Amino acid sequence: NIMFPGGETWHAVSEWKLSDWKKTFTASQKATAHNGRYPIFFENHDKPRAVNNFFPPDADKNLAAKALATVLFTLRGTPFVFEGQELGYTNVAYDSIDAYDDISSHGQYKAAIDAGYSQGEALKFVQRFSRDNARTPMQWTPGRNAGFTSGKAWLPIHDDYKTCNVETEEDDENSVLNFYKKIIALRKSNKTLIEGRYEELLPESEKVFAFKRILGDEIFYTVVNFTTAEILLPEEFFDGAEKVLGNYDDEQKNILRPLESVIYKKVLRKD
């Protein structure tokens, strides 16, 4: 490990554990179950982009972005969306330290060089952890400077701006932006997803984040595969439930495909 100025530590991405992440959310859900609400967020201006932070390097970033949206908008609390998250923004990978504006990134780069790493290795650390990953200009169109400015922005435009921008994604039914619109509408129209109690499922799994939201006789299931492998669920997992939204168009009820996120709804029978 390298300790950088300011106390940040570089470590391998593989050290991140889904079970620890889930415990944090479950603890927060329980702590506010009867006495308020808390803010839910995955990104801010000081953190790398969530799709890079929580998924394998080979993950399909659009599926990953939709998977995170599925978690964000079905937990109990107030969800916050950081600029670009609704478009599926990924980390940037500028090819020179000179392109980075963040002072801590320059400090991290120097610390890595001083620790004996090559310039290429030091730059990879910066690309992975720089705060500038979350500070790139907003991408509105596929035009010049992504429609952000006619001048020169403080950081270079992300090189994916021709496909990852508001104008293009609005016209693509399967885009991350339109998925956000769908899941926000689902949340707003279902009281259970706003007020229902939270109950975690499969808490020890290092591959799946699954939980219920329950209000009266209505149950919503959220199940998300954080891996790029196929996962078989227990046959009875969704018994009596109907799919309402997912990041795959079709349905395989007891199989989670790579990075699949799905929401099911079940109404208990009244005898």
mmCIF file of C-alpha atoms in Angstrom:
data_model
loop_
_atom_site.group_PDB
_atom_site.id
_atom_site.type_symbol
_atom_site.label_atom_id
_atom_site.label_comp_id
_atom_site.label_asym_id
_atom_site.label_seq_id
_atom_site.Cartn_x
_atom_site.Cartn_y
_atom_site.Cartn_z
ATOM 1 C CA ASN A 1 0.000 0.000 0.000
ATOM 2 C CA ILE A 2 1.023 3.606 -0.600
ATOM 3 C CA MET A 3 0.058 6.319 1.854
ATOM 4 C CA PHE A 4 -0.459 9.510 -0.104
ATOM 5 C CA PRO A 5 -0.420 13.089 1.189
ATOM 6 C CA GLY A 6 -3.646 13.814 3.035
ATOM 7 C CA GLY A 7 -3.916 10.268 4.351
ATOM 8 C CA GLU A 8 -5.371 8.532 1.279
ATOM 9 C CA THR A 9 -4.264 4.945 0.798
ATOM 10 C CA TRP A 10 -4.030 3.213 -2.564
ATOM 11 C CA HIS A 11 -5.127 -0.415 -2.458
ATOM 12 C CA ALA A 12 -6.148 -3.070 -4.924
ATOM 13 C CA VAL A 13 -9.738 -2.891 -6.148
ATOM 14 C CA SER A 14 -10.111 -6.586 -5.298
ATOM 15 C CA GLU A 15 -9.979 -5.716 -1.599
ATOM 16 C CA TRP A 16 -13.435 -4.136 -1.809
ATOM 17 C CA LYS A 17 -16.031 -6.541 -0.420
ATOM 18 C CA LEU A 18 -19.695 -6.426 -1.343
ATOM 19 C CA SER A 19 -20.704 -7.925 2.013
ATOM 20 C CA ASP A 20 -19.065 -5.019 3.877
ATOM 21 C CA TRP A 21 -20.801 -2.517 1.591
ATOM 22 C CA LYS A 22 -24.149 -4.201 2.213
ATOM 23 C CA LYS A 23 -23.615 -4.174 5.975
ATOM 24 C CA THR A 24 -23.121 -0.417 5.848
ATOM 25 C CA PHE A 25 -26.381 0.133 4.004
ATOM 26 C CA THR A 26 -28.307 -2.321 6.156
ATOM 27 C CA ALA A 27 -27.032 -0.658 9.335
ATOM 28 C CA SER A 28 -28.133 2.741 8.012
ATOM 29 C CA GLN A 29 -31.525 1.368 7.037
ATOM 30 C CA LYS A 30 -32.044 -0.074 10.511
ATOM 31 C CA ALA A 31 -30.773 3.043 12.305
ATOM 32 C CA THR A 32 -33.374 5.233 10.610
ATOM 33 C CA ALA A 33 -36.195 2.691 10.355
ATOM 34 C CA HIS A 34 -38.363 4.418 12.981
ATOM 35 C CA ASN A 35 -36.903 7.879 13.450
ATOM 36 C CA GLY A 36 -36.382 9.560 10.106
ATOM 37 C CA ARG A 37 -34.668 9.208 6.774
ATOM 38 C CA TYR A 38 -31.119 9.448 5.565
ATOM 39 C CA PRO A 39 -29.468 10.503 2.294
ATOM 40 C CA ILE A 40 -28.428 7.719 -0.077
ATOM 41 C CA PHE A 41 -25.652 8.440 -2.551
ATOM 42 C CA PHE A 42 -22.860 6.629 -4.373
ATOM 43 C CA GLU A 43 -20.973 9.557 -5.915
ATOM 44 C CA ASN A 44 -19.786 13.023 -5.011
ATOM 45 C CA HIS A 45 -17.190 15.497 -6.280
ATOM 46 C CA ASP A 46 -14.370 13.796 -4.344
ATOM 47 C CA LYS A 47 -14.871 10.162 -5.384
ATOM 48 C CA PRO A 48 -14.173 8.094 -8.522
ATOM 49 C CA ARG A 49 -17.177 7.181 -10.608
ATOM 50 C CA ALA A 50 -19.282 4.454 -9.024
ATOM 51 C CA VAL A 51 -19.322 2.110 -12.016
ATOM 52 C CA ASN A 52 -15.526 1.953 -11.790
ATOM 53 C CA ASN A 53 -15.519 1.785 -8.020
ATOM 54 C CA PHE A 54 -17.919 -1.084 -7.378
ATOM 55 C CA PHE A 55 -17.679 -3.375 -10.392
ATOM 56 C CA PRO A 56 -14.985 -5.460 -12.118
ATOM 57 C CA PRO A 57 -12.868 -3.671 -14.754
ATOM 58 C CA ASP A 58 -14.491 -5.710 -17.550
ATOM 59 C CA ALA A 59 -18.039 -4.855 -16.487
ATOM 60 C CA ASP A 60 -20.440 -3.422 -19.054
ATOM 61 C CA LYS A 61 -20.662 0.139 -17.757
ATOM 62 C CA ASN A 62 -24.246 0.736 -18.938
ATOM 63 C CA LEU A 63 -25.506 -2.380 -17.158
ATOM 64 C CA ALA A 64 -23.476 -1.409 -14.088
ATOM 65 C CA ALA A 65 -24.900 2.131 -14.045
ATOM 66 C CA LYS A 66 -28.447 0.769 -14.238
ATOM 67 C CA ALA A 67 -27.690 -1.774 -11.504
ATOM 68 C CA LEU A 68 -26.562 0.998 -9.153
ATOM 69 C CA ALA A 69 -29.647 3.049 -9.998
ATOM 70 C CA THR A 70 -31.762 0.034 -9.058
ATOM 71 C CA VAL A 71 -30.193 -0.058 -5.598
ATOM 72 C CA LEU A 72 -30.249 3.715 -5.154
ATOM 73 C CA PHE A 73 -33.949 4.184 -5.867
ATOM 74 C CA THR A 74 -35.293 1.179 -4.006
ATOM 75 C CA LEU A 75 -33.561 1.705 -0.666
ATOM 76 C CA ARG A 76 -35.425 3.631 2.024
ATOM 77 C CA GLY A 77 -34.215 7.226 2.276
ATOM 78 C CA THR A 78 -33.633 10.203 0.018
ATOM 79 C CA PRO A 79 -31.622 9.325 -3.102
ATOM 80 C CA PHE A 80 -29.109 11.833 -4.477
ATOM 81 C CA VAL A 81 -27.831 11.711 -8.055
ATOM 82 C CA PHE A 82 -24.484 13.339 -8.797
ATOM 83 C CA GLU A 83 -23.925 15.180 -12.093
ATOM 84 C CA GLY A 84 -23.382 12.687 -14.897
ATOM 85 C CA GLN A 85 -24.326 9.644 -12.848
ATOM 86 C CA GLU A 86 -27.696 9.554 -14.637
ATOM 87 C CA LEU A 87 -25.828 9.236 -17.951
ATOM 88 C CA GLY A 88 -23.548 6.424 -16.772
ATOM 89 C CA TYR A 89 -20.374 8.487 -16.448
ATOM 90 C CA THR A 90 -17.138 6.545 -16.075
ATOM 91 C CA ASN A 91 -13.679 7.578 -14.890
ATOM 92 C CA VAL A 92 -11.516 9.541 -17.272
ATOM 93 C CA ALA A 93 -8.036 8.363 -18.235
ATOM 94 C CA TYR A 94 -6.055 11.406 -19.260
ATOM 95 C CA ASP A 95 -2.710 10.425 -20.790
ATOM 96 C CA SER A 96 -0.686 13.008 -18.879
ATOM 97 C CA ILE A 97 -0.578 14.190 -15.276
ATOM 98 C CA ASP A 98 -0.599 17.715 -16.712
ATOM 99 C CA ALA A 99 -4.232 17.242 -17.783
ATOM 100 C CA TYR A 100 -5.308 16.811 -14.150
ATOM 101 C CA ASP A 101 -6.294 19.875 -12.152
ATOM 102 C CA ASP A 102 -6.849 18.293 -8.715
ATOM 103 C CA ILE A 103 -3.990 19.189 -6.386
ATOM 104 C CA SER A 104 -4.238 15.889 -4.511
ATOM 105 C CA SER A 105 -3.824 13.968 -7.788
ATOM 106 C CA HIS A 106 -0.517 15.739 -8.383
ATOM 107 C CA GLY A 107 0.483 14.873 -4.822
ATOM 108 C CA GLN A 108 -0.484 11.230 -5.350
ATOM 109 C CA TYR A 109 1.481 11.110 -8.576
ATOM 110 C CA LYS A 110 4.613 12.532 -6.917
ATOM 111 C CA ALA A 111 4.260 10.179 -3.946
ATOM 112 C CA ALA A 112 4.061 7.181 -6.264
ATOM 113 C CA ILE A 113 7.153 8.321 -8.213
ATOM 114 C CA ASP A 114 9.027 8.871 -4.935
ATOM 115 C CA ALA A 115 7.994 5.365 -3.854
ATOM 116 C CA GLY A 116 9.730 3.893 -6.892
ATOM 117 C CA TYR A 117 6.831 3.474 -9.333
ATOM 118 C CA SER A 118 7.261 4.358 -12.992
ATOM 119 C CA GLN A 119 5.510 7.372 -14.505
ATOM 120 C CA GLY A 120 3.059 5.025 -16.242
ATOM 121 C CA GLU A 121 2.238 3.212 -13.013
ATOM 122 C CA ALA A 122 1.884 6.472 -11.114
ATOM 123 C CA LEU A 123 -0.491 7.788 -13.780
ATOM 124 C CA LYS A 124 -2.634 4.645 -13.518
ATOM 125 C CA PHE A 125 -3.051 5.279 -9.778
ATOM 126 C CA VAL A 126 -4.200 8.811 -10.547
ATOM 127 C CA GLN A 127 -6.561 7.624 -13.272
ATOM 128 C CA ARG A 128 -8.158 5.213 -10.830
ATOM 129 C CA PHE A 129 -8.510 7.458 -7.792
ATOM 130 C CA SER A 130 -8.383 11.089 -8.921
ATOM 131 C CA ARG A 131 -11.113 13.422 -7.724
ATOM 132 C CA ASP A 132 -11.131 14.826 -11.260
ATOM 133 C CA ASN A 133 -12.975 11.665 -12.327
ATOM 134 C CA ALA A 134 -16.085 13.301 -10.878
ATOM 135 C CA ARG A 135 -15.324 16.846 -12.013
ATOM 136 C CA THR A 136 -15.369 16.612 -15.792
ATOM 137 C CA PRO A 137 -17.652 18.990 -17.729
ATOM 138 C CA MET A 138 -21.291 18.052 -18.230
ATOM 139 C CA GLN A 139 -21.905 16.391 -21.584
ATOM 140 C CA TRP A 140 -25.024 17.838 -23.191
ATOM 141 C CA THR A 141 -24.572 17.040 -26.887
ATOM 142 C CA PRO A 142 -22.243 15.130 -29.252
ATOM 143 C CA GLY A 143 -21.063 18.475 -30.616
ATOM 144 C CA ARG A 144 -18.019 20.615 -29.890
ATOM 145 C CA ASN A 145 -16.955 20.464 -26.228
ATOM 146 C CA ALA A 146 -20.007 18.259 -25.617
ATOM 147 C CA GLY A 147 -22.171 21.370 -25.798
ATOM 148 C CA PHE A 148 -20.790 22.550 -22.478
ATOM 149 C CA THR A 149 -18.919 25.659 -23.579
ATOM 150 C CA SER A 150 -17.728 27.521 -26.632
ATOM 151 C CA GLY A 151 -14.530 28.305 -24.769
ATOM 152 C CA LYS A 152 -12.087 26.100 -22.907
ATOM 153 C CA ALA A 153 -13.270 24.102 -19.898
ATOM 154 C CA TRP A 154 -11.144 23.624 -16.765
ATOM 155 C CA LEU A 155 -10.702 19.929 -17.653
ATOM 156 C CA PRO A 156 -10.647 18.091 -20.981
ATOM 157 C CA ILE A 157 -14.005 16.665 -22.079
ATOM 158 C CA HIS A 158 -14.349 12.923 -21.493
ATOM 159 C CA ASP A 159 -13.516 11.060 -24.698
ATOM 160 C CA ASP A 160 -16.877 9.228 -24.653
ATOM 161 C CA TYR A 161 -18.914 12.425 -25.081
ATOM 162 C CA LYS A 162 -20.203 11.555 -28.574
ATOM 163 C CA THR A 163 -22.269 8.666 -27.181
ATOM 164 C CA CYS A 164 -22.543 9.551 -23.491
ATOM 165 C CA ASN A 165 -24.469 12.822 -23.530
ATOM 166 C CA VAL A 166 -27.971 14.040 -22.735
ATOM 167 C CA GLU A 167 -29.102 14.594 -26.318
ATOM 168 C CA THR A 168 -28.050 11.152 -27.542
ATOM 169 C CA GLU A 169 -29.330 9.269 -24.505
ATOM 170 C CA GLU A 170 -32.722 10.969 -24.582
ATOM 171 C CA ASP A 171 -33.261 9.414 -28.027
ATOM 172 C CA ASP A 172 -32.111 5.934 -26.947
ATOM 173 C CA GLU A 173 -34.829 3.942 -25.198
ATOM 174 C CA ASN A 174 -32.211 1.632 -23.638
ATOM 175 C CA SER A 175 -29.915 4.377 -22.365
ATOM 176 C CA VAL A 176 -28.893 4.881 -18.754
ATOM 177 C CA LEU A 177 -30.729 8.227 -18.730
ATOM 178 C CA ASN A 178 -34.031 6.669 -19.767
ATOM 179 C CA PHE A 179 -33.574 3.895 -17.227
ATOM 180 C CA TYR A 180 -33.213 6.574 -14.545
ATOM 181 C CA LYS A 181 -36.450 8.162 -15.711
ATOM 182 C CA LYS A 182 -38.244 4.815 -15.502
ATOM 183 C CA ILE A 183 -37.005 3.931 -12.042
ATOM 184 C CA ILE A 184 -37.693 7.412 -10.652
ATOM 185 C CA ALA A 185 -41.264 7.156 -11.974
ATOM 186 C CA LEU A 186 -41.595 3.679 -10.406
ATOM 187 C CA ARG A 187 -40.436 4.952 -7.033
ATOM 188 C CA LYS A 188 -42.693 8.013 -7.085
ATOM 189 C CA SER A 189 -45.767 5.935 -7.916
ATOM 190 C CA ASN A 190 -45.288 3.244 -5.264
ATOM 191 C CA LYS A 191 -45.662 4.112 -1.596
ATOM 192 C CA THR A 192 -43.932 0.879 -0.587
ATOM 193 C CA LEU A 193 -40.665 2.056 -2.179
ATOM 194 C CA ILE A 194 -40.860 5.287 -0.197
ATOM 195 C CA GLU A 195 -42.193 4.221 3.179
ATOM 196 C CA GLY A 196 -41.886 0.436 3.279
ATOM 197 C CA ARG A 197 -39.610 -1.281 5.754
ATOM 198 C CA TYR A 198 -36.313 -2.796 4.621
ATOM 199 C CA GLU A 199 -35.309 -6.438 4.989
ATOM 200 C CA GLU A 200 -32.002 -7.733 3.596
ATOM 201 C CA LEU A 201 -31.768 -11.037 1.744
ATOM 202 C CA LEU A 202 -28.627 -13.128 1.121
ATOM 203 C CA PRO A 203 -26.518 -10.990 3.524
ATOM 204 C CA GLU A 204 -23.395 -13.160 3.265
ATOM 205 C CA SER A 205 -23.267 -13.172 -0.525
ATOM 206 C CA GLU A 206 -20.224 -11.529 -2.114
ATOM 207 C CA LYS A 207 -21.994 -11.515 -5.477
ATOM 208 C CA VAL A 208 -25.580 -10.388 -4.928
ATOM 209 C CA PHE A 209 -27.204 -7.473 -3.112
ATOM 210 C CA ALA A 210 -30.827 -8.399 -2.448
ATOM 211 C CA PHE A 211 -33.479 -6.911 -0.196
ATOM 212 C CA LYS A 212 -37.219 -6.454 0.278
ATOM 213 C CA ARG A 213 -39.309 -3.351 0.817
ATOM 214 C CA ILE A 214 -42.526 -4.197 2.629
ATOM 215 C CA LEU A 215 -45.636 -2.148 3.329
ATOM 216 C CA GLY A 216 -48.897 -3.827 4.316
ATOM 217 C CA ASP A 217 -49.575 -6.691 1.935
ATOM 218 C CA GLU A 218 -47.182 -5.422 -0.752
ATOM 219 C CA ILE A 219 -43.559 -6.515 -1.204
ATOM 220 C CA PHE A 220 -40.938 -5.247 -3.637
ATOM 221 C CA TYR A 221 -37.793 -7.337 -4.207
ATOM 222 C CA THR A 222 -34.558 -5.738 -5.389
ATOM 223 C CA VAL A 223 -31.883 -8.164 -6.591
ATOM 224 C CA VAL A 224 -28.592 -7.067 -8.168
ATOM 225 C CA ASN A 225 -25.723 -9.180 -9.487
ATOM 226 C CA PHE A 226 -22.429 -7.326 -8.906
ATOM 227 C CA THR A 227 -20.398 -9.818 -10.930
ATOM 228 C CA THR A 228 -19.861 -10.590 -14.602
ATOM 229 C CA ALA A 229 -20.876 -14.231 -14.053
ATOM 230 C CA GLU A 230 -24.288 -15.887 -14.193
ATOM 231 C CA ILE A 231 -25.831 -16.692 -10.794
ATOM 232 C CA LEU A 232 -28.542 -19.232 -10.013
ATOM 233 C CA LEU A 233 -31.092 -18.165 -7.387
ATOM 234 C CA PRO A 234 -33.220 -20.511 -5.247
ATOM 235 C CA GLU A 235 -36.238 -21.707 -7.235
ATOM 236 C CA GLU A 236 -38.730 -20.209 -4.775
ATOM 237 C CA PHE A 237 -37.005 -16.826 -4.569
ATOM 238 C CA PHE A 238 -39.622 -14.904 -6.565
ATOM 239 C CA ASP A 239 -42.630 -17.188 -6.067
ATOM 240 C CA GLY A 240 -45.845 -15.291 -6.692
ATOM 241 C CA ALA A 241 -44.019 -12.136 -7.765
ATOM 242 C CA GLU A 242 -44.024 -10.251 -11.067
ATOM 243 C CA LYS A 243 -41.127 -8.376 -12.645
ATOM 244 C CA VAL A 244 -41.677 -4.620 -12.830
ATOM 245 C CA LEU A 245 -38.274 -3.350 -14.032
ATOM 246 C CA GLY A 246 -34.792 -4.594 -14.838
ATOM 247 C CA ASN A 247 -31.700 -3.750 -16.836
ATOM 248 C CA TYR A 248 -32.343 -6.692 -19.188
ATOM 249 C CA ASP A 249 -35.457 -6.541 -21.368
ATOM 250 C CA ASP A 250 -36.447 -10.181 -21.047
ATOM 251 C CA GLU A 251 -36.888 -12.307 -17.937
ATOM 252 C CA GLN A 252 -35.115 -15.363 -16.563
ATOM 253 C CA LYS A 253 -36.815 -15.663 -13.222
ATOM 254 C CA ASN A 254 -34.323 -17.644 -11.169
ATOM 255 C CA ILE A 255 -31.139 -16.743 -13.015
ATOM 256 C CA LEU A 256 -29.201 -13.513 -12.655
ATOM 257 C CA ARG A 257 -27.192 -12.737 -15.748
ATOM 258 C CA PRO A 258 -23.955 -10.722 -15.563
ATOM 259 C CA LEU A 259 -24.585 -7.381 -13.815
ATOM 260 C CA GLU A 260 -28.326 -7.993 -13.918
ATOM 261 C CA SER A 261 -30.570 -5.899 -11.701
ATOM 262 C CA VAL A 262 -34.240 -6.671 -11.320
ATOM 263 C CA ILE A 263 -37.209 -5.470 -9.281
ATOM 264 C CA TYR A 264 -40.135 -7.776 -8.557
ATOM 265 C CA LYS A 265 -43.463 -6.993 -6.916
ATOM 266 C CA LYS A 266 -45.624 -9.340 -4.903
ATOM 267 C CA VAL A 267 -49.039 -8.752 -3.324
ATOM 268 C CA LEU A 268 -49.867 -11.140 -0.501
ATOM 269 C CA ARG A 269 -53.173 -12.936 -0.687
ATOM 270 C CA LYS A 270 -55.815 -11.903 1.802
ATOM 271 C CA ASP A 271 -57.552 -14.990 3.144
#
